[in-house]
XYZ file of C-alpha atoms in Angstrom:
544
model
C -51.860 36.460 -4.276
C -55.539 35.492 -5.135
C -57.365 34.279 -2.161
C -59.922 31.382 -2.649
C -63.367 31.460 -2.382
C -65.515 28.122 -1.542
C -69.519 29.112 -1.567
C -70.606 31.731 -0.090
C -67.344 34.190 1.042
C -63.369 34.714 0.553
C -62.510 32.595 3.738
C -58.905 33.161 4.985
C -55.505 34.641 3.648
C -53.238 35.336 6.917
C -51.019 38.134 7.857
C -48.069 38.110 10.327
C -48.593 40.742 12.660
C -45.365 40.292 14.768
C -43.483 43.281 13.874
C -46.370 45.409 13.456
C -47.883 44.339 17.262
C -44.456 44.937 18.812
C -43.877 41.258 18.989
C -40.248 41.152 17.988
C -37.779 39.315 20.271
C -36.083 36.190 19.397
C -37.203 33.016 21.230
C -34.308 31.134 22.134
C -33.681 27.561 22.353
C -30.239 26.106 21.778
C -27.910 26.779 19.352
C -29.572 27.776 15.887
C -27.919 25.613 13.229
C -25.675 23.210 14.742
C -27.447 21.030 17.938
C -25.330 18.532 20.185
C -28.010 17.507 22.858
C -31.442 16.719 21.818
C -32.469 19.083 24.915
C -31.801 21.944 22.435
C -34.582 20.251 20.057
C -38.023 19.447 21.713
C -38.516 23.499 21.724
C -41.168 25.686 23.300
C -44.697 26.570 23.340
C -47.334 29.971 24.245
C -50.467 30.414 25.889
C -52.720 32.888 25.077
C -55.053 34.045 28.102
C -55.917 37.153 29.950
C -53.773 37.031 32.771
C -55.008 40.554 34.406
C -58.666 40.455 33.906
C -58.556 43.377 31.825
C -60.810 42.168 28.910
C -58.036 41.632 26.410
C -56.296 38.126 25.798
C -52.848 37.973 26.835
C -50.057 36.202 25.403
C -47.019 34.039 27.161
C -44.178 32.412 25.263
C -41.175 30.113 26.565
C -37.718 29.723 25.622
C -34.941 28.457 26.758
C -31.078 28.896 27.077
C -27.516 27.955 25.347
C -25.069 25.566 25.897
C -23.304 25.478 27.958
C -26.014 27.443 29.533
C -25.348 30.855 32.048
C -27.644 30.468 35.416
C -30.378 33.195 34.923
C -28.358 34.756 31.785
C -31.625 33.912 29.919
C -35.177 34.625 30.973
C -37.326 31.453 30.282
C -40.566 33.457 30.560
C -41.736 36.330 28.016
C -45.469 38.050 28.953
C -46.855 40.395 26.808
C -49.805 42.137 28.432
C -52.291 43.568 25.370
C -52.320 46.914 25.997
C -54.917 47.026 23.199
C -54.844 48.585 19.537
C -52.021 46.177 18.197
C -49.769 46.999 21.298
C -48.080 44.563 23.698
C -45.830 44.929 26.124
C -43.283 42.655 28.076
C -44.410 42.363 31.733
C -42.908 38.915 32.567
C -40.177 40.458 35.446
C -43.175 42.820 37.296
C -45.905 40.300 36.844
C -43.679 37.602 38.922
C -42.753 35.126 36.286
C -39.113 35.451 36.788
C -37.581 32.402 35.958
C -34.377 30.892 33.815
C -33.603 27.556 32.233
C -35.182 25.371 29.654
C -38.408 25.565 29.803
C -40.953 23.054 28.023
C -44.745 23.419 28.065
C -47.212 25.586 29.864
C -50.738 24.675 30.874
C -53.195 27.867 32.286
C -56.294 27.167 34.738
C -57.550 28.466 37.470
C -56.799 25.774 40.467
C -57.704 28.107 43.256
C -60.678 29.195 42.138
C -59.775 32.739 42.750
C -60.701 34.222 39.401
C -57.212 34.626 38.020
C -55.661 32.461 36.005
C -52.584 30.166 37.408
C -49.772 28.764 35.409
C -47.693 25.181 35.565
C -44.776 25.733 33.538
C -42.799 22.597 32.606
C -39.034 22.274 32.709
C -35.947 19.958 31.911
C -35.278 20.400 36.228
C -38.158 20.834 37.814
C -41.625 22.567 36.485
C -42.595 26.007 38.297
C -46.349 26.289 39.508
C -47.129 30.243 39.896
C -50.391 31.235 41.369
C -51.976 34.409 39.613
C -53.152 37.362 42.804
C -55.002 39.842 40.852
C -52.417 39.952 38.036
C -49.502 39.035 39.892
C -47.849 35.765 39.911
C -46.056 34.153 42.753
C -44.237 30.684 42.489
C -45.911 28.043 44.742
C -44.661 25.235 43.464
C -43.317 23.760 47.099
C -45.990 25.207 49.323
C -48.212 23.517 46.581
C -46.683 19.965 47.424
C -45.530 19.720 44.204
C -42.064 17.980 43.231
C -38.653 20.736 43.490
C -35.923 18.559 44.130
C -33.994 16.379 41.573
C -34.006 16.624 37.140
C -36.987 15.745 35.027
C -38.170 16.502 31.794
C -41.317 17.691 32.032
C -43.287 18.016 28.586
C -46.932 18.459 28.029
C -49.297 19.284 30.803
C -52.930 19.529 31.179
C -55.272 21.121 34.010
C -58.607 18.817 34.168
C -60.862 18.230 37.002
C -60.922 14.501 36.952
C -62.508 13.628 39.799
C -65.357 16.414 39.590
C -64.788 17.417 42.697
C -64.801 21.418 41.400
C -61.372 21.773 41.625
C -58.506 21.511 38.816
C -56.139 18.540 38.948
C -52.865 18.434 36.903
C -51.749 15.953 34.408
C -48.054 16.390 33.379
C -46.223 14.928 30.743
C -42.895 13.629 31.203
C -39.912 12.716 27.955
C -36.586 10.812 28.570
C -34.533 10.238 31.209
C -31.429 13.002 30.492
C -28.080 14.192 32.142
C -26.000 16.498 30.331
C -22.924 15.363 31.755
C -23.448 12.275 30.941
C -24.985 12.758 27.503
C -23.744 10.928 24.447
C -21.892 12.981 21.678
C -23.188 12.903 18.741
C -22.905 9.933 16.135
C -21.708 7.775 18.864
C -24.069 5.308 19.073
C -25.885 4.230 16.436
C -29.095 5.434 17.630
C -27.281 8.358 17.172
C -27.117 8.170 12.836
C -29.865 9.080 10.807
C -29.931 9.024 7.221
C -26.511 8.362 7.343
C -25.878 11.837 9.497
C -24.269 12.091 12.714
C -26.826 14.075 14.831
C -27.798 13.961 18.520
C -28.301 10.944 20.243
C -31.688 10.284 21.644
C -34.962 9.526 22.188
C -33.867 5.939 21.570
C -31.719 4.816 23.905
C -32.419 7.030 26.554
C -34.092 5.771 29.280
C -38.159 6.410 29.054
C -39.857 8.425 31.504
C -43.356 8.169 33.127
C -46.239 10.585 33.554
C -48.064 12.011 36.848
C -50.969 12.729 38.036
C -51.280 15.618 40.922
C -55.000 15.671 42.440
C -55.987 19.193 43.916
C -56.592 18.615 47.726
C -57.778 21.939 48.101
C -56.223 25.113 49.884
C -53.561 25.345 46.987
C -52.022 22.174 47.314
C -51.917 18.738 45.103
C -51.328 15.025 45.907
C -49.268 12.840 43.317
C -52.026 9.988 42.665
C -50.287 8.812 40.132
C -49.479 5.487 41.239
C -52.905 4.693 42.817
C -55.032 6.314 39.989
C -53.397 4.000 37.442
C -51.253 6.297 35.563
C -47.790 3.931 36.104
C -49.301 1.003 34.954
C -48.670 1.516 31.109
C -45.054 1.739 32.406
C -41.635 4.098 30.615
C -42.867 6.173 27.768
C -41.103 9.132 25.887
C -44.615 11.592 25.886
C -44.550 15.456 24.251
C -48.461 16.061 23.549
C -51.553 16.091 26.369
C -54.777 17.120 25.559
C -57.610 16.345 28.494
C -61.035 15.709 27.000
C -63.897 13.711 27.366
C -63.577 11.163 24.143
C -66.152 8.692 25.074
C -69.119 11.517 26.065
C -70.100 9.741 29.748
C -68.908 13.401 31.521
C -65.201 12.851 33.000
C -62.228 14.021 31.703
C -59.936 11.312 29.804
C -55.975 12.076 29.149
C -54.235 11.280 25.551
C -50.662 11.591 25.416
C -48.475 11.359 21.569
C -45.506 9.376 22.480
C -42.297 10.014 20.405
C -41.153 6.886 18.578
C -43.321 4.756 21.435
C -47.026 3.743 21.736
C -49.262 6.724 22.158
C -51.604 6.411 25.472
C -55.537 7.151 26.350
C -56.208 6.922 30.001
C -59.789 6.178 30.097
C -61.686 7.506 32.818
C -63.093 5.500 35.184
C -65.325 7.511 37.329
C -63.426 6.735 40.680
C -60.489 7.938 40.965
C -58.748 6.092 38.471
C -57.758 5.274 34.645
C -57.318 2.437 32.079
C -54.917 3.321 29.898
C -56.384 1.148 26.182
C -55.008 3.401 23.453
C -53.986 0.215 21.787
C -57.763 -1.186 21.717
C -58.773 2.000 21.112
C -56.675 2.371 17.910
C -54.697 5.808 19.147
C -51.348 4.215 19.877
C -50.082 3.577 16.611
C -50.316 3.935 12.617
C -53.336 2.076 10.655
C -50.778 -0.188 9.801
C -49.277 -0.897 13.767
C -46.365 1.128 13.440
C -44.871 3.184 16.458
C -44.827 6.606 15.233
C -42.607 9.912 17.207
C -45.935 11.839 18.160
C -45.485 15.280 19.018
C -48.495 17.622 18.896
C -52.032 16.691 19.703
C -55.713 18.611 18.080
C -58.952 17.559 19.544
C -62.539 18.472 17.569
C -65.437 16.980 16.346
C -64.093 16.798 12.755
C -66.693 14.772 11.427
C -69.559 16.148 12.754
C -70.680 13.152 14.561
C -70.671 14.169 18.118
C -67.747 12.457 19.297
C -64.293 13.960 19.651
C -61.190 13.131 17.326
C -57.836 13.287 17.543
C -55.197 15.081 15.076
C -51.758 14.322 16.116
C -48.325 15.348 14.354
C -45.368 12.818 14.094
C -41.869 12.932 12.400
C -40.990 13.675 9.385
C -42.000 11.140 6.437
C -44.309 9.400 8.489
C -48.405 10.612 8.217
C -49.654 12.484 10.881
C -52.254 10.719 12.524
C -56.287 11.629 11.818
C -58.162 9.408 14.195
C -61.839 9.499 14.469
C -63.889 8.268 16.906
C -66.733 6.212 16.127
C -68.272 5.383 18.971
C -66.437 6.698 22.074
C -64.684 3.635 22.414
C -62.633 3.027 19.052
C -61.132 5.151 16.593
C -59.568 4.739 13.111
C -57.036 6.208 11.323
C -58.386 8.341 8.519
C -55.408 10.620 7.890
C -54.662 9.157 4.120
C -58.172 8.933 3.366
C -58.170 12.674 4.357
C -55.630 13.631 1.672
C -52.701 14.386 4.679
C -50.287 11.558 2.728
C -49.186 14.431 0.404
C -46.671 16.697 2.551
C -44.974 14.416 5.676
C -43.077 17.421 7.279
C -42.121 16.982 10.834
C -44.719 18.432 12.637
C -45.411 19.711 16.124
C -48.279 22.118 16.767
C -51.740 21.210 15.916
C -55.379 22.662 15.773
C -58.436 22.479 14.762
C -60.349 25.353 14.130
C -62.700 26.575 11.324
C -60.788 29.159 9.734
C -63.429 30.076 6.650
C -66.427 29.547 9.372
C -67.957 27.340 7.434
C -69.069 25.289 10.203
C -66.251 22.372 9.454
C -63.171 22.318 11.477
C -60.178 22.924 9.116
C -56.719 21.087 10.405
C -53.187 23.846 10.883
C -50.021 22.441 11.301
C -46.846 23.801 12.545
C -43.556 22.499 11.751
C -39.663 21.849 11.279
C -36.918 19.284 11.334
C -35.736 17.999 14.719
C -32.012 18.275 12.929
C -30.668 21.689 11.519
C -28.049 19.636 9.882
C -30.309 18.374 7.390
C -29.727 21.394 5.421
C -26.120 21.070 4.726
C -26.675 16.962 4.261
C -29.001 18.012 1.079
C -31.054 14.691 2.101
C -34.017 16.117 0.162
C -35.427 17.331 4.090
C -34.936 20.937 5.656
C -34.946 22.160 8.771
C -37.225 25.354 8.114
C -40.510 23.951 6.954
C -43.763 25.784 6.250
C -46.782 26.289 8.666
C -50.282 23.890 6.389
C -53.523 24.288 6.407
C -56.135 22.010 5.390
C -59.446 22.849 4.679
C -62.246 20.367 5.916
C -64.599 19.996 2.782
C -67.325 18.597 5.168
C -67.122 15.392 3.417
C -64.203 13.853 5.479
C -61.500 15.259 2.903
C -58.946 17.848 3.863
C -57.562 20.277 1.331
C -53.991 21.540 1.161
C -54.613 24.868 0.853
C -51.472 26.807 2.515
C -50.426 28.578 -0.650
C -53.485 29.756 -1.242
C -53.419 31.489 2.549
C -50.916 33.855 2.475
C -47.124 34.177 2.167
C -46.788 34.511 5.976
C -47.954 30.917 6.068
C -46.281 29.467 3.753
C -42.913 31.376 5.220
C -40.287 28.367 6.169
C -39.505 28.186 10.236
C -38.417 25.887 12.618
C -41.610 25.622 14.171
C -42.585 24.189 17.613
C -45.759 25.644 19.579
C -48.686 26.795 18.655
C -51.557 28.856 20.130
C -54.543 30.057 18.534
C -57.202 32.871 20.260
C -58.240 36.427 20.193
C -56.074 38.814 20.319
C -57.011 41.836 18.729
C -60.434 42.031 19.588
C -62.327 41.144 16.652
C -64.032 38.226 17.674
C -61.419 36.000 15.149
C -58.724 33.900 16.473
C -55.013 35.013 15.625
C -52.277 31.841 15.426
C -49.428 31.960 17.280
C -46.222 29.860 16.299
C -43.386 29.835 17.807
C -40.047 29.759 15.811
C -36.833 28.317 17.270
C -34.161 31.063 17.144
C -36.391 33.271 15.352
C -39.416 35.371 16.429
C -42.558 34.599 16.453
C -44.983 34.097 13.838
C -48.252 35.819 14.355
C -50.990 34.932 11.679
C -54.079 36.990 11.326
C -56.895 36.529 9.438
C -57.771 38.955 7.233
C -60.079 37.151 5.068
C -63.681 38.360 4.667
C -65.929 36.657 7.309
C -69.092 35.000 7.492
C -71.070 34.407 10.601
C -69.033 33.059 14.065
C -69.778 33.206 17.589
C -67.309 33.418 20.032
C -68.510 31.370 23.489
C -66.663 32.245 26.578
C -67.627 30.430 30.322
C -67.490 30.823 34.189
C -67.925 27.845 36.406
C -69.738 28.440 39.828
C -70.242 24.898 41.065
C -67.699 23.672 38.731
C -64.121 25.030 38.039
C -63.857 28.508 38.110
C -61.884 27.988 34.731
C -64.689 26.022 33.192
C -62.473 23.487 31.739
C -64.517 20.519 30.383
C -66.912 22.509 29.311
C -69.248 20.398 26.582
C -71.058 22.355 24.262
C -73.547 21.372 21.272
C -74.204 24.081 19.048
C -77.265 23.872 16.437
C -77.677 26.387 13.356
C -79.559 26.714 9.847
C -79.455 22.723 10.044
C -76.307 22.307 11.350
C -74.717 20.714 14.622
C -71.475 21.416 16.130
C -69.528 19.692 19.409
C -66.767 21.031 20.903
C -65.307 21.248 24.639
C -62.795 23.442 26.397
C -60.058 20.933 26.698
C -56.976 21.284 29.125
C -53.117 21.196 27.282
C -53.432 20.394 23.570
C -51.400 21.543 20.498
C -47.629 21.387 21.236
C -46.472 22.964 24.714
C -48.996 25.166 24.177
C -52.778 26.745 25.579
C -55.342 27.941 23.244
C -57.386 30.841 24.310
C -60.082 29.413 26.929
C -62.737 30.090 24.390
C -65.267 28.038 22.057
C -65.546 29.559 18.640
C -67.526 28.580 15.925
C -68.051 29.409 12.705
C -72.260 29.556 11.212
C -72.019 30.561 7.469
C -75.074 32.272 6.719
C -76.722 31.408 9.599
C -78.528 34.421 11.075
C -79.010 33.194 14.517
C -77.932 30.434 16.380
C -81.097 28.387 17.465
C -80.142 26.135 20.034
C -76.704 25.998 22.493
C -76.908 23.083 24.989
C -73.924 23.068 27.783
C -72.686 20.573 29.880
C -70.945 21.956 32.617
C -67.667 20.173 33.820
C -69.870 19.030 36.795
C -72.484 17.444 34.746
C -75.366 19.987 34.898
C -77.211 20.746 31.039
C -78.234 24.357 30.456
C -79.963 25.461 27.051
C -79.921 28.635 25.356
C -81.874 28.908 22.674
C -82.261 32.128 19.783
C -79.006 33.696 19.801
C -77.293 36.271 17.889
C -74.656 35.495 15.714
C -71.411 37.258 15.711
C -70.859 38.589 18.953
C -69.017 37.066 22.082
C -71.264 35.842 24.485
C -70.469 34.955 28.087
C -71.640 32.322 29.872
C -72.084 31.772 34.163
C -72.573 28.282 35.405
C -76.021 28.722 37.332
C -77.152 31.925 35.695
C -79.498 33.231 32.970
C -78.559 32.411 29.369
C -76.988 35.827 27.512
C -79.765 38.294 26.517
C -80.538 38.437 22.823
């Protein structure tokens, strides 16, 4: 298959790894081609992080059981530590992650400020907070002050430091109101028909659920704010997708949340202790044309180069995903068909951006699959295994569709959920993670010929050890980039804690100004291009 070229260099065609790192086992989640509940649907996500401190990025995936399901018959937890040289190996049982039952999303940061990174793991339950001891994990999540009693459906979740006090606050997600036992069969409502097809009953007409907000107290332990820092007041949604980021550029952490088949919210930061949710205002709640949309997976990047950060966000299938760029850091509009994304309206979930031909533009991935394996035997023109797409941003505000261009393992068909993207071999290039209902995972790398990247990496002193909400400008060969290490994002899922950038033929990078999560500016100036370089809040700027 011919690989494209655009200017100056062959820029991606992807591999999947999986088999070949090791990476085999099935991720389970429901039954496979028949589903009754819709808790066998939402799927899982990954996280790719080094857990151990060894140097080498890490990588965690979810699942989560049958029905009816067998207590602890299932491990909801699979950690592969990189042993290095394409080998992984499952650790999850002696690293302390030894847990069963449906699990949801995962968010990785480091709320102690010990060095190692901790884990909130979201559940249909209750979620499971695990603080990270040099590489081992132990559960915390009562000691913690964090809810363990009664059933909730946790879904996206986000470590941020909202209140800049230094340490990491948590932001969860919540999705519908659900009992199995008292459930509603399929086709028995009708809520419960689509397209003519009996499936599972639900989000509609399940009762909508509300988000929290736990502030870090200090000494390991969180206080639910949620009521008193404004995060009730929007009132019941049915949320999946949390990203944490700083969308109008004044220094504190906002919240965005994609709502399935309700209003999607932004929870503007106020700078004392609380939010105002205006996604409506904003125009990030619904479609350009005021339509509630099922929002699943949320991107955040600066895809137009303007210095302010937008929002990609994946919906259901035959509606457009959502492209919303941020003029101002107040309002937004919704570019997607303007973009060229009207063409394929799969159902998508995972989302990034990240500039896969380093060509200094943010391209746009998508993972995705039907909510209903029935579709397949309906023959309603939709199936349930969908491919993986990748647009290319031209730099001119269009994206490209250019998936079958990229490789066969991309275009593959899967019943996609979460996505991941970061380093995992070593090279400096992000891999993609996806993760496959019932199947394994995918694992794309890159094997394209490069051009010039840089791969920027941060420690927070005064700030979170963690560094999340990291802002960093990036200026090369006429060029200027803006990105920031977000908390949550994607689909149930963590990107690497990295900033990566691609410089086309830029042979150094001239000027790097960061704004810690804290506030404080530090610029770096005459860099080399094509390394890692690490950064420490209050120290010299990397040699060159």
């Amino acid at each position: 298959m011919a690989i494209l070229t655009f200017g100056f260099a062959p820029s991606f065609f992807f591999e999947d790894v999986s088999k070949e790192w090791g990476l085999r086992a099935t991720v389970i989640y429901g039954e496979a081609e028949n589903k009754q509940y819709i808790l066998e649907s939402t799927g899982t996500g990954a996280a790719i992080f080094d857990y151990d401190n060894d140097g080498r990025n890490d990588l965690l995936v979810l699942q989560g059981s049958r029905l009816p399901a067998a207590p602890g018959s299932i491990p909801s937890v699979l950690l592969y530590r990189n042993e290095g040289n394409g080998r992984f190996r499952q650790t999850a049982q002696q690293a302390g992650l030894a847990a069963s039952g449906w699990a949801q999303a995962v968010c990785v940061g480091d709320y102690d400020n010990n060095g190692y990174p901790d884990l909130l793991i979201t559940f249909y339950g209750a979620n499971k907070l695990f603080r990270n001891e040099r590489g081992q994990f132990t559960e915390d999540t009562a000691r913690a002050g964090l809810p363990v009693d009664g059933v909730r459906w946790g879904s996206g979740c986000a470590f941020t430091d909202y209140d800049r006090d230094g340490q990491l606050d948590l932001f969860v997600a919540n999705y519908v109101g659900f009992d199995l036992k008292t459930a509603p069969k399929p086709g028995s409502r009708p809520e419960c028909i689509w397209k003519d097809l009996r499936i599972m009953c639900g989000p509609k007409g399940l009762p909508m659920a509300r988000n929290a907000l736990y502030r870090n107290v200090g000494g390991g332990r969180f206080e639910d704010v949620s009521a008193k820092a404004g995060i009730l007041a929007p009132g019941g949604r049915y949320g999946l997708g949390v990203a944490a980021a700083d969308f109008n550029n004044d220094g504190w952490p906002d919240l965005y949340v994609a709502c399935d088949q309700t209003p999607s919210l932004l929870y503007q930061n106020r700078k004392n202790g609380t939010f105002e949710e205006r996604a409506v205002e904003a125009g990030v709640a619904l479609d350009s044309n005021g339509r509630t949309q099922a929002g699943m997976g949320v991107a955040v990047g600066d895809f137009d180069s303007n210095g302010f950060l937008d929002i990609a966000k994946t919906n259901f299938s035959g509606e457009l995903p959502s492209l919303y760029l941020n003029e101002d850091g107040e309002f937004f509009h919704d570019a997607a068909e303007a973009a060229g994304l009207g063409a394929n309206l799969l159902l998508g979930w995972g989302v990034a951006f990240l500039d896969f031909d380093e060509d200094t533009h943010p391209d746009l991935l998508m993972a995705n699959g039907h909510f209903y394996p029935e579709v397949d035997r309906a023959k309603l023109g939709d199936t349930y295994r969908q491919p993986t797409l990748l647009y290319r941003n031209d730099g001119k505000g269009r994206l490209i569709d250019v998936t079958r261009q990229a490789g066969a393992a991309l275009a593959a068909p899967k019943a996609s959920r979460g996505l991941a993207t970061g380093d995992l071999d070593g090279d400096g290039r992000p891999e993609v993670v996806v993760v496959n209902m019932n199947e394994p995972l995918t694992v794309l790398r890159n094997t394209g010929r490069r051009a010039n990247w840089t791969r920027l990496r941060f420690t927070g002193r005064r700030s979170n050890r963690s560094a999340i909400g990291t802002r960093v400008t990036l200026e090369s060969a006429g060029r200027k980039q803006t990105a920031e290490l977000i908390g949550g994002g994607s689909y149930f899922s963590q990107n690497e804690p990295a900033l990566y950038f691609g410089l086309a033929a830029a042979a150094k990078i001239e000027r790097i100004a960061i704004r810690w999560p804290l506030g404080k500016v530090q610029e770096c100036r005459d860099l080399p291009v094509n390394r890692t370089l690490s950064f420490v809040e209050d120290e010299a700027c990397p040699a060159p």
